[in-house]
Amino acid sequence: MSTSTTEPTKPQERGTDAVVEMRGVTIRFPGVLALDRVDFTLRPGEVHALMGENGAGKSTLIKALTGVYSVDSGTIAVSGTERVFSSTADAQAAGISTVYQEINLCPNLSVGENVMLGHEPRGLRGIDWRTTHRTAAEHLRSLGLELDTQTILSSHSIAVQQLVAISRAMVLDARVLILDEPTSSLDRDEVEQLFTVIRGLRDRGVAILFVSHFLDQIYEISDRITVLRNGTLVGEYAIDDLPRGELVTKMIGRELDELEAISVSAERAIDRTVAPVIKAEGVGRKGVLEPADLDVFPGEIVGIAGLLGSGRTELVRLLCGADRPDTGTLSVHGKVTRLSTPRHALERRIAFSSENRRAEGIVADLTVAENIMLGIQARRGWLRKVRKQEQDAVVAEYIKALGVRPADPNRKVGDLSGGNQQKVLLGRWLATAPELLILDEPTRGIDVGAKADIQRKVAELAEQGLAVIFISSELEEVLRLAQRVAVMRDRRQIGVLESSAVDVDGVIDYMATVGEGSVA
Amino acid sequence: MSTTTTTPTAGRRIVPPRLSEYARTFVARHASVMPMLAALVILVLILIGAQIHFGDFVNPRTLSSLLLDNAYLLILAVGMTFVIVTGGIDLSVGSVMAFTGIAAAQMLDHGVSSAIVIPAMILGGAVIGLMIGVLVQYFDVQPFIASLAGLFLARGLAYVVSLKSIRVENEHVIWLQSTRWWFGEWYLTPTGVLALLTVVVGALVMKYTRFGRTVYAVGGGEQSARLMGLAVARTKVLVYVISGVCGGLAGLVLTAYSGAGYPRNGIGTELDVIAAVVIGGTLLTGGVGYVVGSLIGVLVYGTIHTVISYMGAEQSWMRIIIGLMLLMFIVVQRVIVVRAERRR
């Protein structure tokens, strides 16, 4: 039993009936203990929700179970036999199939082939295509899908692709089906259809591990919940024994106290009589984002809430010149302007820190100092050299102010932990002296300490007059920091809420229900 | 709750309103065949144009020699199709062809039996392909760089064997070229038969084996293919081996065709091959392509070559025309890909 387990409500009924039994599983990454002696049990014919905040260890646990990561200590038993998986193929052979959030199928091949790939019936002349497509159609039909199996996968919606991925898992005769955020890009009808399929599979005795950020969906479909926090097990509960409020408390845990202090940020009054730093009116782009309105005043933090793919990143990319809007107007300090490139935006003192830290943020092979200097250099132009002493002073200042650890300006950024990389990135943008800072998921996948550091710094900067747009999947975080929250869904802005007037559930409900049915 | 709805929100503008149901089904099923069909249309247009211009272009003699003259190119294109469909590239094929050719000529000159020399050529190509494949798969080297290394290695080896051309007088090798099987006005040579066999075998392997399907799956998404439990590593190595084998076979065909081994053969041929494959509708990004398309691509390439010879124009025009066609095809492919992405 893990030491961190608190009050498991059910008596231990773990017996031979469990299809998956993980015991004391520990996984270590450089500098981080991703999973610390976690126990997890999955029984046939149940839908088991795995809950926890970002960075709690959900995806690490799933990857351990599917053979992507190897386990540092602890055991994984499938149907009572201890197993060591060295690849996903191994796990699949043992009956564990996974459907990921980003669909792992081949968009260039037909629906039928995606269902059957690697398991096509073969005759004397090789693959028997007629039987292949017929078998695929049967599998799809058993999940209630009538599809032309010869059509190319990419011609179907994400929802259908997801169901095709599940059909594929069924061809593999999976006893365990892992669904990792399967609903994040589905609309309500599609979710309902998915749930019908899941219930059907559960009734056939398949054990289903379900991960989702939507509490409503968890309570609709699950039989049992396991909660993780910071890589440790909080406990396993039957769904009826764990009301929503308690679940959230268990997920957030002591983090709540640690971050309580920052919550005053959300209540700070903002002077909205002055000109907004940025004001977007009807800004949109065909096929990317429906026209949206947003204004941010000096000293204000505006949060953007919405799921991945809801249009939140698309919105800020239009605001900072990374993408060009084709409708609406943008004014900076009351003057209508067009931002055609991020560099152009930077000249207007608008800095954008991408959610994609590795690809669009830090330069891993450069040092901390060089990364911070990139921002300044970009604003000044490449010809004007920044003097060495000035550089050192600026770099030292930001390392100190942001608490970058180790505090060594000559260390390669790639060697730092995610949280410290994020601090360096923040430092780079702050060094450009922005008036509007756009942060897209600045705290994703970083540890609690660094998260608190960054939140504190952002709150502090806003108090000094910086305007901030803050995007995060963690609604708690958004509500804690921001005075107002713009809510996005389906590439559309559905409203702007005063954060003092709502709580997390309120935002979730709003996100799920407001404006339902008005999109075709 | 209809599951056959293909476009959730963005569909309104993109689906043309008056497309017949049949055409829509065809596109949804066979969008990837379109570039190949486009190449076929272009081939037919060129042939018609040449026929009108020269009066007597489309005749059995010209078309038969088209296959004979381009047999080696066709064989290389088949191997290249496998590599490009996985999303890779093989720059070594021209050099591999030269190396196996000169090495064979040297061995035959020393009286080694063709029963040993011919398998040795194939094997030599396979070994260089294996080396490239291992570099790509296990050392995570970019295919461009790995095959560039293969290019230099094979070219260097060719120079080591001989700096001068070596005549080949072996009766078996000469037979491959000099034999004409006549069908009325038409004729086939054993080299042409070899090339066509390569196309047929290649096309069947791509369509009817799990290996062939894995080639497409890797090109569609390597990570996905791995997560689907397919033999990605083996497949990626094997496509370079296949390309190497085709290089060795092309070396044999070219040696027979030119009656000699020459270490400077096939300089830049790899680029001609890539051009022919791309014109034949294979996407350089991988995942889409057909061996038959590459056959069409080679025929387009060869026909343009012949037309320019007929006109007595500078062969540099050949390069310009091929360049323009490539540009056009890449733009067409890009448009197809972008439209497919937007349809999601």
Tab-separated table of C-alpha atoms in Angstrom, chain A residues 68 88-89 92 100 103-109 113-114 117-122 125-127 129 144-148 150-152 154-158 160-161 168 189-190 193 286-287 520, chain B residues 1-10 12-13 25 27-32 206-210 213-214 216-221 223-230 286-288 340 343-344:
chain	number	residue	atom	x	y	z
A	68	VAL	CA	5.797	3.328	-23.624
A	88	THR	CA	3.018	-0.864	-27.252
A	89	ALA	CA	2.927	-3.961	-29.426
A	92	GLN	CA	-1.510	-4.847	-27.308
A	100	TYR	CA	-5.305	8.627	-27.552
A	103	ILE	CA	-5.858	10.073	-33.038
A	104	ASN	CA	-3.141	7.589	-33.764
A	105	LEU	CA	-4.370	6.217	-37.021
A	106	CYS	CA	-3.115	6.701	-40.548
A	107	PRO	CA	-5.110	9.492	-42.187
A	108	ASN	CA	-3.873	8.462	-45.648
A	109	LEU	CA	-5.413	4.993	-45.538
A	113	GLU	CA	-7.663	-0.586	-43.474
A	114	ASN	CA	-7.153	1.486	-40.343
A	117	LEU	CA	-4.029	-2.822	-40.314
A	118	GLY	CA	-1.629	-5.557	-39.298
A	119	HIS	CA	-4.476	-8.052	-38.980
A	120	GLU	CA	-5.774	-8.200	-42.527
A	121	PRO	CA	-7.078	-11.594	-43.577
A	122	ARG	CA	-4.753	-13.046	-46.194
A	125	ARG	CA	-2.566	-13.861	-53.335
A	126	GLY	CA	-1.832	-11.782	-50.265
A	127	ILE	CA	-4.280	-9.529	-48.470
A	129	TRP	CA	-9.312	-6.875	-49.516
A	144	GLY	CA	-23.233	1.168	-34.185
A	145	LEU	CA	-21.295	2.749	-37.045
A	146	GLU	CA	-22.386	2.485	-40.649
A	147	LEU	CA	-19.438	3.672	-42.701
A	148	ASP	CA	-18.156	3.188	-46.215
A	150	GLN	CA	-13.260	2.271	-48.442
A	151	THR	CA	-13.286	6.001	-47.807
A	152	ILE	CA	-10.056	7.646	-46.729
A	154	SER	CA	-9.024	11.865	-43.252
A	155	SER	CA	-12.359	12.542	-44.954
A	156	HIS	CA	-14.152	11.825	-41.673
A	157	SER	CA	-14.663	13.956	-38.587
A	158	ILE	CA	-12.502	13.562	-35.504
A	160	VAL	CA	-15.748	9.238	-36.325
A	161	GLN	CA	-11.993	8.730	-36.398
A	168	ARG	CA	-9.486	-1.159	-34.113
A	189	ASP	CA	-24.017	14.291	-29.675
A	190	GLU	CA	-20.692	12.762	-30.514
A	193	GLN	CA	-22.481	8.272	-29.233
A	286	LYS	CA	-12.323	31.838	-41.729
A	287	GLY	CA	-12.272	28.184	-40.704
A	520	ALA	CA	-24.566	24.339	-37.242
B	1	MET	CA	-27.061	11.002	-34.912
B	2	SER	CA	-25.607	10.355	-38.297
B	3	THR	CA	-22.122	8.967	-38.364
B	4	THR	CA	-21.528	9.474	-42.026
B	5	THR	CA	-21.449	13.251	-41.677
B	6	THR	CA	-17.963	14.033	-42.808
B	7	THR	CA	-17.711	17.667	-41.851
B	8	PRO	CA	-18.881	18.937	-38.494
B	9	THR	CA	-18.695	22.719	-38.738
B	10	ALA	CA	-16.407	23.830	-41.498
B	12	ARG	CA	-20.536	24.307	-45.435
B	13	ARG	CA	-18.123	26.226	-47.604
B	25	THR	CA	-17.760	8.856	-53.246
B	27	VAL	CA	-13.048	11.434	-54.155
B	28	ALA	CA	-13.638	10.179	-50.611
B	29	ARG	CA	-12.320	6.775	-51.625
B	30	HIS	CA	-9.617	7.571	-54.121
B	31	ALA	CA	-8.393	11.104	-53.543
B	32	SER	CA	-4.838	9.775	-53.489
B	206	MET	CA	2.607	-2.579	-52.100
B	207	LYS	CA	-1.020	-3.567	-52.457
B	208	TYR	CA	-1.260	-7.127	-51.206
B	209	THR	CA	1.275	-7.631	-48.438
B	210	ARG	CA	1.311	-6.449	-44.853
B	213	ARG	CA	0.633	-1.643	-46.190
B	214	THR	CA	3.050	-0.886	-43.377
B	216	TYR	CA	1.955	3.340	-46.375
B	217	ALA	CA	1.192	3.402	-42.656
B	218	VAL	CA	4.701	4.608	-41.820
B	219	GLY	CA	4.344	7.364	-44.398
B	220	GLY	CA	0.940	8.335	-43.020
B	221	GLY	CA	2.233	8.611	-39.476
B	223	GLN	CA	4.293	7.327	-34.520
B	224	SER	CA	0.769	6.089	-35.207
B	225	ALA	CA	2.092	3.058	-37.047
B	226	ARG	CA	4.304	2.229	-34.090
B	227	LEU	CA	1.439	2.636	-31.642
B	228	MET	CA	-0.679	0.415	-33.871
B	229	GLY	CA	1.866	-2.306	-33.230
B	230	LEU	CA	3.211	-2.485	-36.787
B	286	GLY	CA	5.070	10.131	-47.707
B	287	GLY	CA	1.932	8.070	-47.290
B	288	VAL	CA	0.632	8.444	-50.837
B	340	ALA	CA	-7.670	17.324	-47.318
B	343	ARG	CA	-11.893	19.060	-44.870
B	344	ARG	CA	-11.341	17.588	-41.414
